[in-house]
Short mmCIF file of C-alpha atoms and ligand atoms in Angstrom, two decimals:
data_model
loop_
_atom_site.label_atom_id
_atom_site.label_comp_id
_atom_site.label_asym_id
_atom_site.label_seq_id
_atom_site.Cartn_x
_atom_site.Cartn_y
_atom_site.Cartn_z
CA UNK A 1 95.55 48.37 79.34
CA UNK A 2 94.52 50.13 82.51
CA UNK A 3 92.15 52.99 83.27
CA UNK A 4 91.58 56.60 82.24
CA UNK A 5 92.23 58.49 85.45
CA UNK A 6 91.54 62.15 86.08
CA UNK A 7 93.04 64.07 89.01
CA UNK A 8 91.13 67.29 89.82
CA UNK A 9 93.24 69.71 91.86
CA UNK A 10 96.45 68.26 90.41
CA UNK A 11 98.64 71.27 91.42
CA UNK A 12 97.53 71.30 95.11
CA UNK A 13 99.23 69.81 98.14
CA UNK A 14 97.02 66.74 98.06
CA UNK A 15 96.88 66.51 94.25
CA UNK A 16 100.65 66.31 94.08
CA UNK A 17 100.66 63.46 96.67
CA UNK A 18 97.90 61.70 94.66
CA UNK A 19 100.10 61.66 91.56
CA UNK A 20 103.08 60.55 93.61
CA UNK A 21 101.02 57.79 95.19
CA UNK A 22 99.48 56.57 91.84
CA UNK A 23 103.00 56.27 90.54
CA UNK A 24 104.41 54.57 93.60
CA UNK A 25 101.55 52.02 93.66
CA UNK A 26 101.96 51.43 89.95
CA UNK A 27 98.32 52.07 89.44
CA UNK A 28 97.18 50.85 86.05
CA UNK A 29 96.82 54.07 84.11
CA UNK A 30 96.05 54.04 80.40
CA UNK A 31 95.32 57.75 80.12
CA UNK A 32 95.78 60.60 82.59
CA UNK A 33 93.84 63.86 82.61
CA UNK A 34 95.11 66.51 84.98
CA UNK A 35 92.63 69.24 85.93
CA UNK A 36 92.37 72.23 88.30
CA UNK A 37 90.40 75.31 88.97
CA UNK A 38 90.80 78.14 86.39
CA UNK A 39 93.39 79.78 88.74
CA UNK A 40 95.97 77.02 88.44
CA UNK A 41 95.14 75.91 84.90
CA UNK A 42 97.95 76.20 82.31
CA UNK A 43 100.75 75.13 84.64
CA UNK A 44 102.45 71.80 84.14
CA UNK A 45 103.35 68.93 86.52
CA UNK A 46 105.68 66.00 86.24
CA UNK A 47 104.33 62.43 86.29
CA UNK A 48 106.29 59.32 85.43
CA UNK A 49 109.11 61.46 84.09
CA UNK A 50 106.88 63.38 81.73
CA UNK A 51 105.57 66.94 81.76
CA UNK A 52 101.76 67.14 81.80
CA UNK A 53 99.67 70.25 81.10
CA UNK A 54 97.00 70.98 83.71
CA UNK A 55 93.74 72.08 82.16
CA UNK A 56 90.76 73.89 83.66
CA UNK A 57 88.22 71.36 84.89
CA UNK A 58 84.95 71.58 82.94
CA UNK A 59 82.02 69.13 82.58
CA UNK A 60 83.31 67.85 79.24
CA UNK A 61 86.82 67.19 80.71
CA UNK A 62 85.36 63.96 82.10
CA UNK A 63 84.39 62.43 78.73
CA UNK A 64 85.81 58.85 78.75
CA UNK A 65 87.23 59.09 82.28
CA UNK A 66 86.92 55.82 84.37
CA UNK A 67 88.05 57.14 87.73
CA UNK A 68 88.17 60.78 88.85
CA UNK A 69 90.04 61.76 92.04
CA UNK A 70 88.76 65.12 93.26
CA UNK A 71 90.72 67.36 95.64
CA UNK A 72 90.15 70.91 94.56
CA UNK A 73 87.76 72.12 97.22
CA UNK A 74 84.16 71.46 98.05
CA UNK A 75 82.67 73.88 95.58
CA UNK A 76 84.53 72.32 92.62
CA UNK A 77 83.29 68.88 93.73
CA UNK A 78 79.70 70.12 94.17
CA UNK A 79 79.76 71.54 90.68
CA UNK A 80 81.68 68.94 88.77
CA UNK A 81 81.47 65.54 90.51
CA UNK A 82 77.86 65.01 89.23
CA UNK A 83 79.11 65.97 85.67
CA UNK A 84 81.85 63.35 85.92
CA UNK A 85 79.31 60.70 87.08
CA UNK A 86 76.91 61.66 84.28
CA UNK A 87 79.75 60.85 81.79
CA UNK A 88 80.39 57.40 83.32
CA UNK A 89 83.21 58.13 85.73
CA UNK A 90 83.42 56.89 89.31
CA UNK A 91 84.40 59.86 91.55
CA UNK A 92 86.57 59.54 94.63
CA UNK A 93 85.97 62.81 96.37
CA UNK A 94 88.46 64.14 98.97
CA UNK A 95 86.35 67.17 100.02
CA UNK A 96 83.59 67.44 102.59
CA UNK A 97 80.96 68.07 99.89
CA UNK A 98 79.30 64.67 99.90
CA UNK A 99 80.60 62.86 102.98
CA UNK A 100 77.43 62.98 105.04
CA UNK A 101 75.10 62.31 102.05
CA UNK A 102 73.33 59.01 102.87
CA UNK A 103 73.71 57.96 99.23
CA UNK A 104 77.46 58.37 99.31
CA UNK A 105 79.71 55.75 100.99
CA UNK A 106 82.36 57.30 103.22
CA UNK A 107 85.28 54.92 103.14
CA UNK A 108 88.52 53.98 104.93
CA UNK A 109 89.35 50.64 103.24
CA UNK A 110 90.75 49.06 106.43
CA UNK A 111 87.42 49.83 108.18
CA UNK A 112 84.51 49.62 105.77
CA UNK A 113 85.73 48.60 102.29
CA UNK A 114 82.44 46.80 101.65
CA UNK A 115 80.51 50.09 101.70
CA UNK A 116 82.13 50.91 98.32
CA UNK A 117 79.77 48.40 96.72
CA UNK A 118 76.82 50.67 97.61
CA UNK A 119 78.12 53.63 95.60
CA UNK A 120 76.01 55.50 93.11
CA UNK A 121 78.89 57.19 91.32
CA UNK A 122 80.54 59.11 94.18
CA UNK A 123 82.62 57.69 97.03
CA UNK A 124 83.76 60.13 99.64
CA UNK A 125 87.24 60.20 101.26
CA UNK A 126 86.92 61.17 104.90
CA UNK A 127 88.63 64.14 106.61
CA UNK A 128 92.33 63.46 107.38
CA UNK A 129 91.98 63.61 111.17
CA UNK A 130 89.05 61.18 111.06
CA UNK A 131 90.84 58.61 108.87
CA UNK A 132 93.79 58.09 111.05
CA UNK A 133 91.66 57.82 114.13
CA UNK A 134 89.19 55.28 112.81
CA UNK A 135 91.91 53.19 111.22
CA UNK A 136 93.35 52.70 114.71
CA UNK A 137 90.03 52.36 116.54
CA UNK A 138 88.30 49.88 114.26
CA UNK A 139 90.34 46.81 115.37
CA UNK A 140 89.52 47.82 118.99
CA UNK A 141 85.80 48.18 118.16
CA UNK A 142 85.73 44.76 116.52
CA UNK A 143 87.55 42.97 119.30
CA UNK A 144 86.43 44.73 122.46
CA UNK A 145 83.46 46.98 121.50
CA UNK A 146 83.67 50.77 121.70
CA UNK A 147 81.42 53.00 123.72
CA UNK A 148 83.16 56.40 123.91
CA UNK A 149 85.83 58.43 122.14
CA UNK A 150 87.27 61.78 123.25
CA UNK A 151 89.95 63.14 120.96
CA UNK A 152 92.18 66.28 121.00
CA UNK A 153 94.13 66.93 117.80
CA UNK A 154 97.47 68.55 117.17
CA UNK A 155 97.10 69.28 113.42
CA UNK A 156 99.67 70.27 110.78
CA UNK A 157 99.31 73.35 108.61
CA UNK A 158 99.41 71.43 105.37
CA UNK A 159 95.89 70.38 106.17
CA UNK A 160 94.93 73.95 105.33
CA UNK A 161 96.77 73.88 102.00
CA UNK A 162 99.85 75.30 100.34
CA UNK A 163 99.14 78.93 101.30
CA UNK A 164 99.07 77.98 105.01
CA UNK A 165 102.45 76.24 104.70
CA UNK A 166 103.93 79.38 103.06
CA UNK A 167 102.40 81.59 105.73
CA UNK A 168 103.97 79.52 108.56
CA UNK A 169 107.40 79.48 106.89
CA UNK A 170 107.32 83.30 106.29
CA UNK A 171 106.11 84.03 109.78
CA UNK A 172 108.79 81.79 111.37
CA UNK A 173 111.48 83.58 109.34
CA UNK A 174 110.01 87.03 110.18
CA UNK A 175 109.89 86.27 113.91
CA UNK A 176 113.50 84.93 113.93
CA UNK A 177 114.63 88.02 112.07
CA UNK A 178 112.61 90.37 114.38
CA UNK A 179 110.48 91.57 111.40
CA UNK A 180 106.80 92.53 111.47
CA UNK A 181 104.16 90.32 109.77
CA UNK A 182 100.46 90.24 109.15
CA UNK A 183 98.67 86.84 109.39
CA UNK A 184 96.26 86.43 106.44
CA UNK A 185 95.46 82.73 106.06
CA UNK A 186 95.09 80.80 109.31
CA UNK A 187 93.15 79.74 111.17
CA UNK A 188 90.56 79.96 108.35
CA UNK A 189 91.02 81.87 105.09
CA UNK A 190 87.41 82.91 105.04
CA UNK A 191 86.90 83.91 108.67
CA UNK A 192 87.06 87.45 110.02
CA UNK A 193 90.27 87.29 112.01
CA UNK A 194 93.69 85.76 111.33
CA UNK A 195 96.23 84.78 113.93
CA UNK A 196 99.93 83.97 114.06
CA UNK A 197 100.63 80.19 113.60
CA UNK A 198 104.40 80.18 113.97
CA UNK A 199 105.45 79.38 117.56
CA UNK A 200 101.79 79.21 118.53
CA UNK A 201 98.84 76.76 119.02
CA UNK A 202 95.44 77.80 117.60
CA UNK A 203 92.27 76.11 118.85
CA UNK A 204 90.27 76.70 115.73
CA UNK A 205 90.21 74.57 112.58
CA UNK A 206 87.43 75.62 110.15
CA UNK A 207 84.46 77.73 111.08
CA UNK A 208 82.58 77.69 114.41
CA UNK A 209 79.19 76.03 114.35
CA UNK A 210 76.16 77.09 116.42
CA UNK A 211 76.87 74.38 119.05
CA UNK A 212 80.30 75.86 119.94
CA UNK A 213 82.27 73.13 118.07
CA UNK A 214 84.21 73.96 114.89
CA UNK A 215 83.35 72.30 111.57
CA UNK A 216 86.52 70.19 111.78
CA UNK A 217 85.44 68.91 115.23
CA UNK A 218 81.93 68.12 113.83
CA UNK A 219 83.51 66.31 110.86
CA UNK A 220 85.52 64.05 113.24
CA UNK A 221 82.34 63.39 115.28
CA UNK A 222 79.88 62.70 112.43
CA UNK A 223 82.25 60.97 110.04
CA UNK A 224 83.50 58.63 112.79
CA UNK A 225 79.90 57.43 113.45
CA UNK A 226 79.18 56.98 109.76
CA UNK A 227 82.34 55.08 108.89
CA UNK A 228 82.11 52.74 111.89
CA UNK A 229 78.39 52.29 111.45
CA UNK A 230 77.83 53.40 115.07
CA UNK A 231 75.28 56.23 115.04
CA UNK A 232 75.05 56.27 118.76
CA UNK A 233 78.80 56.07 119.62
CA UNK A 234 79.73 58.85 121.97
CA UNK A 235 82.36 61.02 120.21
CA UNK A 236 83.73 64.37 121.13
CA UNK A 237 86.59 66.35 119.62
CA UNK A 238 88.82 69.41 120.21
CA UNK A 239 90.88 70.35 117.10
CA UNK A 240 94.02 72.47 117.42
CA UNK A 241 96.47 73.70 114.77
CA UNK A 242 100.22 73.57 115.54
CA UNK A 243 103.22 74.91 113.67
CA UNK A 244 104.02 71.50 112.13
CA UNK A 245 104.20 71.30 108.32
CA UNK A 246 102.85 67.77 107.83
CA UNK A 247 101.59 65.00 110.16
CA UNK A 248 98.55 65.22 112.32
CA UNK A 249 98.80 63.99 115.96
CA UNK A 250 95.90 62.91 118.18
CA UNK A 251 95.49 62.25 121.86
CA UNK A 252 92.63 59.75 121.99
CA UNK A 253 90.70 58.58 125.04
CA UNK A 254 88.44 55.54 124.51
CA UNK A 255 86.16 53.41 126.60
CA UNK A 256 85.67 49.75 125.55
CA UNK A 257 82.69 47.52 126.18
CA UNK A 258 84.57 44.44 127.40
CA UNK A 259 85.88 44.34 130.94
CA UNK A 260 89.47 43.61 131.98
CA UNK A 261 91.13 44.38 128.71
CA UNK A 262 94.90 44.89 129.25
CA UNK A 263 97.36 47.31 127.64
CA UNK A 264 99.30 44.27 126.37
CA UNK A 265 96.14 42.97 124.57
CA UNK A 266 95.55 46.35 122.92
CA UNK A 267 99.15 46.51 121.83
CA UNK A 268 99.08 43.00 120.27
CA UNK A 269 95.80 43.84 118.52
CA UNK A 270 97.18 47.09 117.03
CA UNK A 271 100.44 45.40 116.10
CA UNK A 272 98.52 43.11 113.74
CA UNK A 273 96.03 45.74 112.51
CA UNK A 274 96.16 46.54 108.70
CA UNK A 275 97.69 49.92 107.95
CA UNK A 276 98.71 50.45 111.55
CA UNK A 277 102.24 50.49 112.97
CA UNK A 278 102.67 50.14 116.69
CA UNK A 279 105.47 52.35 118.17
CA UNK A 280 104.94 51.87 121.83
CA UNK A 281 108.01 51.14 123.98
CA UNK A 282 108.06 53.89 126.66
CA UNK A 283 111.18 52.57 128.38
CA UNK A 284 113.06 53.03 125.16
CA UNK A 285 111.31 56.36 124.31
CA UNK A 286 109.59 54.84 121.33
CA UNK A 287 106.41 56.69 120.42
CA UNK A 288 105.01 58.22 117.21
CA UNK A 289 105.84 61.79 116.12
CA UNK A 290 104.76 63.71 112.99
CA UNK A 291 108.32 64.53 111.86
CA UNK A 292 109.08 60.86 111.59
CA UNK A 293 105.63 59.90 110.08
CA UNK A 294 105.93 62.17 107.03
CA UNK A 295 106.11 60.31 103.71
CA UNK A 296 104.87 57.05 105.21
CA UNK A 297 101.42 55.60 104.41
CA UNK A 298 100.83 54.09 107.88
CA UNK A 299 98.92 55.18 110.93
CA UNK A 300 101.25 55.15 113.94
CA UNK A 301 100.02 54.35 117.42
CA UNK A 302 101.75 54.56 120.77
CA UNK A 303 101.55 55.75 124.39
CA UNK A 304 98.81 53.22 125.08
CA UNK A 305 97.85 53.48 128.73
CA UNK A 306 95.01 52.28 130.93
CA UNK A 307 93.09 55.14 132.58
CA UNK A 308 93.86 55.42 136.30
CA UNK A 309 90.15 55.76 137.34
CA UNK A 310 88.07 54.21 134.59
CA UNK A 311 88.65 50.51 134.31
CA UNK A 312 87.43 50.34 130.68
CA UNK A 313 89.22 53.58 129.65
CA UNK A 314 92.43 53.81 127.61
CA UNK A 315 94.59 56.60 126.25
CA UNK A 316 96.58 56.49 123.09
CA UNK A 317 98.56 58.76 120.74
CA UNK A 318 97.85 58.46 117.00
CA UNK A 319 100.01 60.09 114.29
CA UNK A 320 99.83 59.97 110.52
CA UNK A 321 100.86 61.91 107.41
CA UNK A 322 97.66 63.92 106.79
CA UNK A 323 98.46 64.24 103.06
CA UNK A 324 98.97 60.46 102.59
CA UNK A 325 96.73 58.25 104.70
CA UNK A 326 94.69 61.32 105.49
CA UNK A 327 94.11 62.18 101.85
CA UNK A 328 95.97 60.96 98.77
CA UNK A 329 96.82 57.40 99.91
CA UNK A 330 93.35 56.72 101.22
CA UNK A 331 91.85 58.01 97.89
CA UNK A 332 94.17 55.83 95.83
CA UNK A 333 93.43 52.94 98.14
CA UNK A 334 89.63 53.44 97.42
CA UNK A 335 90.55 53.42 93.70
CA UNK A 336 92.46 50.20 94.20
CA UNK A 337 89.49 48.65 96.06
CA UNK A 338 87.18 49.68 93.18
CA UNK A 339 89.44 47.77 90.81
CA UNK A 340 89.78 44.82 93.10
CA UNK A 341 86.02 44.55 93.62
CA UNK A 342 85.41 44.68 89.80
CA UNK A 343 83.48 47.91 90.06
CA UNK A 344 85.24 49.84 87.31
CA UNK A 345 84.04 48.96 83.87
C1 LIG B 1 92.77 70.43 108.19
N1 LIG B 1 91.39 68.41 108.30
O1 LIG B 1 93.76 69.81 108.72
C2 LIG B 1 91.60 69.70 107.59
C3 LIG B 1 91.83 69.53 106.15
O2 LIG B 1 87.56 68.16 105.01
O3 LIG B 1 89.09 67.32 103.71
C4 LIG B 1 90.96 68.60 105.43
C5 LIG B 1 89.67 69.19 105.03
C6 LIG B 1 88.73 68.20 104.53
O4 LIG B 1 92.74 71.63 108.09
#
């Protein structure tokens, strides 16, 4: 018994974590189909102690599939997610292809699990930096109301894929050896210029938009409003890439509706919040850090402070493994919700 599951992008940084998470969660799998773009097809990956061949994803690959987890880039999802749906599969899409489509629920189960019920075949998994922020902010919104969010991110290179990780390792080595190097991947593979990431901080993630924000910043802004069902929430973002392999960090400033909320109250609230681990004991130097969040499914929150001027303003530091809660784990969680809600035939 179980489901026929397809993973599209099985050889990628997120695809690998999807397989790992499906295994770890003991997801009921009756049949597994591993797919990728033509480029990576033919390779094999290990799952539950067995070698599996990865095939090129084609429309007919989805025949008989119940749940398809897509993470092979937006163009692959654009082309093949509708084909999978046509053949009866429910698609959980980890790309930005359908996130802002009004017919597609954009889901973080701790925040808006019920939205899954409105799906018409595709459910979108939000951007990694959005997921960890809304998971921490939703309990605050529910309890105290939320009026404003200003976030600055410190994002890991694995968010840009395996080639970006390799580039950072090679550059670091080259710099330590005193060798020359030529950046070719970051900040954005398809943009005109490339910059050093090793020992640097790059204030560009994805392409610039006409309003001066990058696409990553606009994703955080638009997705947050959609997931939290707050179209008029004030949200602003600055996204920066750091030489960290995995684990996105965020400095988040919020304003709440209710007056006289204390730091203690926020801490107790987040201590109980699903999927959130509070790490906030400044006098013992306890706070979240990406190096210690890697491999863990939770969203870690610390450094909670009241703003010194704005009575309803608070600052916090939010860290999570961008490949897990930010991608693979949230996708598998959506699949688990689909099963729990009886939505998979
Ligand atoms: C990054 N947040 O860290 C991006 C990666 O829309 O799913 C995730 C891209 C996406 O570069």
